[in-house]
Coordinates of C-alpha atoms and ligand atoms in Angstrom, one line a residue:
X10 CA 4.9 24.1 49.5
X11 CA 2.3 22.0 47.4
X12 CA -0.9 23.8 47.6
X13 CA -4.2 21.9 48.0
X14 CA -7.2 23.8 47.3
X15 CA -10.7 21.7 48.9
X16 CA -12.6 24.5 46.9
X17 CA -14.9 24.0 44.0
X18 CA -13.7 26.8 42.2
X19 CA -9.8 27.7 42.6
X20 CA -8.7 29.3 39.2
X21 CA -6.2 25.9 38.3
X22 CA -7.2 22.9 40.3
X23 CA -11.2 24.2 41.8
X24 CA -13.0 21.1 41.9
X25 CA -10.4 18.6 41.8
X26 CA -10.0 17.3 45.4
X27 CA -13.4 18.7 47.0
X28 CA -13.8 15.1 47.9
X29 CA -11.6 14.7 51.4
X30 CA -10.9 11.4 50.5
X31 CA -9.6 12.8 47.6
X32 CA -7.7 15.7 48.8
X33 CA -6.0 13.9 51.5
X34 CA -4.6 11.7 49.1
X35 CA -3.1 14.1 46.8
X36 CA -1.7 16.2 50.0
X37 CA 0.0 12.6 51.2
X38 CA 1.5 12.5 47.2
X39 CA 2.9 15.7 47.1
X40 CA 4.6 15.0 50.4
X41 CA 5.9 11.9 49.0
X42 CA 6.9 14.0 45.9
X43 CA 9.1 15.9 48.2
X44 CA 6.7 18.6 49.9
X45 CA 7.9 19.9 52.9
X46 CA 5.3 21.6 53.6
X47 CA 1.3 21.3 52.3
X48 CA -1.0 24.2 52.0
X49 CA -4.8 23.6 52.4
X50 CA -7.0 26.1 51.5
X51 CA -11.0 26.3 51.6
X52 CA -11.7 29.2 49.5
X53 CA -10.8 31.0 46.4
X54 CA -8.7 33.9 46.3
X55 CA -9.1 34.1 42.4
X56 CA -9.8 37.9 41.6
X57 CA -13.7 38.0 42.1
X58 CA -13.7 35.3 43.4
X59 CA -17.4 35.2 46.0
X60 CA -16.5 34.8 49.5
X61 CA -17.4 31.3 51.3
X62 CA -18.8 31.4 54.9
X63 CA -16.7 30.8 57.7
X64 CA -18.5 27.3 58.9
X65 CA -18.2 26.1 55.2
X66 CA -14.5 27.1 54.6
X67 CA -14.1 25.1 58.0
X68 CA -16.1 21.9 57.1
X69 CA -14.1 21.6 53.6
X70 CA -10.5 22.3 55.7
X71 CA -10.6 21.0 59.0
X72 CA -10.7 16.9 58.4
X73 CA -8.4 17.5 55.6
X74 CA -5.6 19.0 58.1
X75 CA -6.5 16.7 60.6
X76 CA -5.8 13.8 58.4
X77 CA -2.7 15.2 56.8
X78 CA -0.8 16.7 59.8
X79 CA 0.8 13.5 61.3
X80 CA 2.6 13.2 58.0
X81 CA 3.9 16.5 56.9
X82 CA 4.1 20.0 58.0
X83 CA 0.7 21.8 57.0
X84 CA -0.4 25.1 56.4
X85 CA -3.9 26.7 56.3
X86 CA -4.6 29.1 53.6
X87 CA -7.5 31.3 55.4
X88 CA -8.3 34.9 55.7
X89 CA -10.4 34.3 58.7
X90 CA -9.3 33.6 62.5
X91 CA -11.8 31.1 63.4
X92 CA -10.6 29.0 60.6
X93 CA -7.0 29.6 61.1
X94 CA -8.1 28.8 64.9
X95 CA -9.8 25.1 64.1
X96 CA -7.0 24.3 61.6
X97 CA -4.3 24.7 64.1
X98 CA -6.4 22.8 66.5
X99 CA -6.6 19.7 64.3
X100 CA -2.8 20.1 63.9
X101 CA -2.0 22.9 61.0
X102 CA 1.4 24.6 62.2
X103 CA 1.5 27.4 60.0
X104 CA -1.0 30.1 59.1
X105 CA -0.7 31.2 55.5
X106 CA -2.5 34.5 55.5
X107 CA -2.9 36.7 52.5
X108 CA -5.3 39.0 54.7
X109 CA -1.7 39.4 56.7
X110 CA -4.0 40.3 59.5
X111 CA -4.1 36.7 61.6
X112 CA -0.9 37.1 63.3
X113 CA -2.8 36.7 66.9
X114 CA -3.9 33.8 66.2
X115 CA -0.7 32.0 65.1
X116 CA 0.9 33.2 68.1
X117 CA -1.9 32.5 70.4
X118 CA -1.1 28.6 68.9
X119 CA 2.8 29.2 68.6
X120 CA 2.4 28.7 64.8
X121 CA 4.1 30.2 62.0
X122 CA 2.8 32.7 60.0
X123 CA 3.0 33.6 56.4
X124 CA 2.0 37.7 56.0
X125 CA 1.2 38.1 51.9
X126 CA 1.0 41.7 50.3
X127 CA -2.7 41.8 49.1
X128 CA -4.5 45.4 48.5
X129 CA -8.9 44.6 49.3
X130 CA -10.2 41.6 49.2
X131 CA -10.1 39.2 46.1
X132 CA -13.5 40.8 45.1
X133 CA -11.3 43.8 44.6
X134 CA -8.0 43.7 44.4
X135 CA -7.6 44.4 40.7
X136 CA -9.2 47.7 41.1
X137 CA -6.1 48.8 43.4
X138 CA -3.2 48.6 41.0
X139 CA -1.7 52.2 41.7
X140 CA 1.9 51.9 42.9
X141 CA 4.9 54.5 42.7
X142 CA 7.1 52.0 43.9
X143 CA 5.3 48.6 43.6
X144 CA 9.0 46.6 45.5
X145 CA 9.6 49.2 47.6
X146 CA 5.6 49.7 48.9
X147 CA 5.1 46.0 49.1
X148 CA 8.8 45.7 51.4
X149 CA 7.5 48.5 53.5
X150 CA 4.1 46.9 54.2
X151 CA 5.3 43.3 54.7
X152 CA 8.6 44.3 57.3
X153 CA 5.7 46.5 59.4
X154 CA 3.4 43.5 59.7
X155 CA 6.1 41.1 60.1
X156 CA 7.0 43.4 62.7
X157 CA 4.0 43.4 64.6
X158 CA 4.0 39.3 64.5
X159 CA 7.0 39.3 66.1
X160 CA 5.9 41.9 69.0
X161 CA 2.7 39.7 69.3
X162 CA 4.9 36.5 69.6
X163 CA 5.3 34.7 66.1
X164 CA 8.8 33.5 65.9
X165 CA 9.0 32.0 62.9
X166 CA 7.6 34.4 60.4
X167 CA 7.7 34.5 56.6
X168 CA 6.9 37.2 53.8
X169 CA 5.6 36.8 50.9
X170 CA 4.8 39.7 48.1
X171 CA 1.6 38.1 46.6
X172 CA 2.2 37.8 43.1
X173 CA -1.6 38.5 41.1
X174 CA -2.9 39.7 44.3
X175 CA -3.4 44.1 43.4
X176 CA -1.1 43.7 40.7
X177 CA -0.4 44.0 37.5
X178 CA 1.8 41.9 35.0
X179 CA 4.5 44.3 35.2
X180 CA 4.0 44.7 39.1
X181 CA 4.8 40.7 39.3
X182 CA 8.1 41.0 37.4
X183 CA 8.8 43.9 39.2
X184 CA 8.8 42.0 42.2
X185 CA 10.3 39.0 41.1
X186 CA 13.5 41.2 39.3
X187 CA 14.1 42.5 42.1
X188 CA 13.0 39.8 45.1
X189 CA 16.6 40.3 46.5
X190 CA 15.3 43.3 48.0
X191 CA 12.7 41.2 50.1
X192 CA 15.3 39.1 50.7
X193 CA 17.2 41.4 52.3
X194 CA 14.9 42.3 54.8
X195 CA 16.2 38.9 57.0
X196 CA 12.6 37.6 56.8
X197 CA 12.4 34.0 54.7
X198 CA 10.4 34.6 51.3
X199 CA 8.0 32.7 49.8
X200 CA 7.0 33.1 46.3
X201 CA 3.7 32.0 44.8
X202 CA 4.0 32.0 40.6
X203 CA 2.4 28.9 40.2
X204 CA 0.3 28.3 36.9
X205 CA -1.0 32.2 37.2
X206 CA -2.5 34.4 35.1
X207 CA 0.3 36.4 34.1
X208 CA 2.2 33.5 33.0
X209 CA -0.6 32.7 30.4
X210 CA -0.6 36.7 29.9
X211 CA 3.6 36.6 28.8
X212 CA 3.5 33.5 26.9
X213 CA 0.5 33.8 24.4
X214 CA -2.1 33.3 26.3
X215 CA -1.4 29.6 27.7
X216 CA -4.7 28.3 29.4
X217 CA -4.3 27.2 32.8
X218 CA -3.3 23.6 32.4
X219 CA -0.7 24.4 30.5
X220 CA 2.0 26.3 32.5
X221 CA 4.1 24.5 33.8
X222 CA 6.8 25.3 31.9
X223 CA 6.9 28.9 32.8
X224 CA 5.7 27.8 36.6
X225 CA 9.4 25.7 37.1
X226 CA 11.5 28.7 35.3
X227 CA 9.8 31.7 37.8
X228 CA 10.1 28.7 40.6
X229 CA 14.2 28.6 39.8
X230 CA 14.1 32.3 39.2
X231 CA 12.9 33.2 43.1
X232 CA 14.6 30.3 44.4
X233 CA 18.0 31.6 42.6
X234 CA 17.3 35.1 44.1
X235 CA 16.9 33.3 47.7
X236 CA 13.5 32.7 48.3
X237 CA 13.5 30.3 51.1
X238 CA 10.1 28.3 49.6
X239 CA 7.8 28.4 46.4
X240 CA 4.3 27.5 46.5
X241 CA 3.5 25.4 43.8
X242 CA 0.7 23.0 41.9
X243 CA 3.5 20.7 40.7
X244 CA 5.7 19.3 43.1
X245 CA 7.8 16.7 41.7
X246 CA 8.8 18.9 38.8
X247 CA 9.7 21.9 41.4
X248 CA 11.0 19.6 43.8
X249 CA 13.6 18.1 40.8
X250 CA 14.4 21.7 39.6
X251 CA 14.7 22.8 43.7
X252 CA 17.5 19.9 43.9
X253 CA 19.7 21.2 40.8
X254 CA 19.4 24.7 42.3
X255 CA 20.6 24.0 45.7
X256 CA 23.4 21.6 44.3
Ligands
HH2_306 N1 -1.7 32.5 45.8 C1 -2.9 31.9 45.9 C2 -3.4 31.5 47.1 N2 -2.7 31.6 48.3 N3 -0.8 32.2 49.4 C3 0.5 32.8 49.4 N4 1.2 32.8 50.5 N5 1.0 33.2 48.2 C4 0.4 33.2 47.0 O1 0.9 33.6 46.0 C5 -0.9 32.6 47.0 C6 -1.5 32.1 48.2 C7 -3.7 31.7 44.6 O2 -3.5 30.5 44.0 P1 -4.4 29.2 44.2 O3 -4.5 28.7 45.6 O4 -3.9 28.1 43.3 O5 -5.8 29.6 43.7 P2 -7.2 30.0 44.4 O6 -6.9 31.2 45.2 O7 -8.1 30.3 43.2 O8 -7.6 28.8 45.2

């Protein structure tokens, strides 16, 4: 999954493809890179990151799906159901919700749905790091909502623990040491490591642009502990290391 952020300020790329033109074309590269899926997203979930109005988030999105979905799968990255609902309109097939609330709509669409483990909002998530059991908390939460998606409908539904979202350093290795315990729940995984700040955190303090190193080995690491898909800035590189893997 190659994300594309049409947001002015995403914590890696914000800025970047704001221009549709723009965005579309880098979508349509990743794909050629070996995306199977692209993931287009209108607004921040950086921590603090300032909410963006729903007719905004939908301007920034909607052509960009539109324009992409004839050429490969796409997903909208949204927290609220009237974008979700105008990006599988103009041809989005997936709903990638780290709300994990919008399961109603995807059905309502036959879509998939992607349920993330988030605690608040971005705003203020990183004041809601409390966990006995951050793997075994996280599992509980994601099987009950993935549970309710398939009641409501959703066939194809994926999990996804939400790596920087509520959690800690030590959370996110918690959950990626032991991601076979996600796994295990039948549900396909995905994992989004990508460039984060706990990568920078565990390596010295490597700015943004310059994580791709670690990206690629926490990409092989979930994909080696069977997560079905790994949402990344830097296809080609993933998609290379995703070949070795499965061969
Ligand atoms: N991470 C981000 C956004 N959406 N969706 C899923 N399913 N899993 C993730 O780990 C995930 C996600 C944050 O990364 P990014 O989109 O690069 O940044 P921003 O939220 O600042 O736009």
């Amino acid at each position: 999954m190659g994300v594309l952020n049409v947001t002015p300020d995403s914590f890696s790329d914000g800025g970047r493809w704001v221009d549709p033109e723009a965005a579309v074309a880098h979508g349509l590269a990743m794909a050629a890179d070996g995306a199977d899926v692209v993931d287009v997203g209108g607004e921040s979930t950086r921590p603090g990151a300032a909410e963006v109005p729903a007719d905004e988030e939908m301007r920034r999105v909607v052509p960009v799906v539109a324009a992409l979905a004839p050429s490969v799968r796409v997903s909208v990255d949204t927290r609220k159901p009237e974008v979700a609902d105008a990006a599988l309109d103009a041809g989005a097939s997936i709903v990638n919700d780290v709300s994990a609330s919008l399961f109603e709509v995807a059905a309502a669409h036959g879509a998939a749905w992607v349920a993330m483990h988030m605690r608040g909002t971005p705003a203020t998530m990183q004041q809601q790091v409390d966990y006995d059991d951050v793997v075994g908390e996280v599992r509980e939460f994601l099987v009950a909502r993935a549970a309710k998606a398939r009641a409501a409908g959703v066939s194809e539904v994926w999990i996804d623990p939400g790596l920087g979202f509520a959690k800690t350093a030590d959370h996110n290795l918690s959950l990626l040491r032991r991601l076979d315990e996600l796994v295990a729940t039948d549900y396909p995984v995905l994992v989004g490591a990508s460039r984060k700040s706990f990568i920078g955190r565990l390596t010295g303090e490597a700015p943004v642009g310059d994580r791709l190193e670690g990206s690629l080995s926490l990409a092989v690491w979930a994909m080696q502990r069977g997560a079905a898909m790994v949402r990344v800035h830097d296809v080609r590189a993933t998609v290379q290391a995703a070949r070795l893997v499965a061969a």
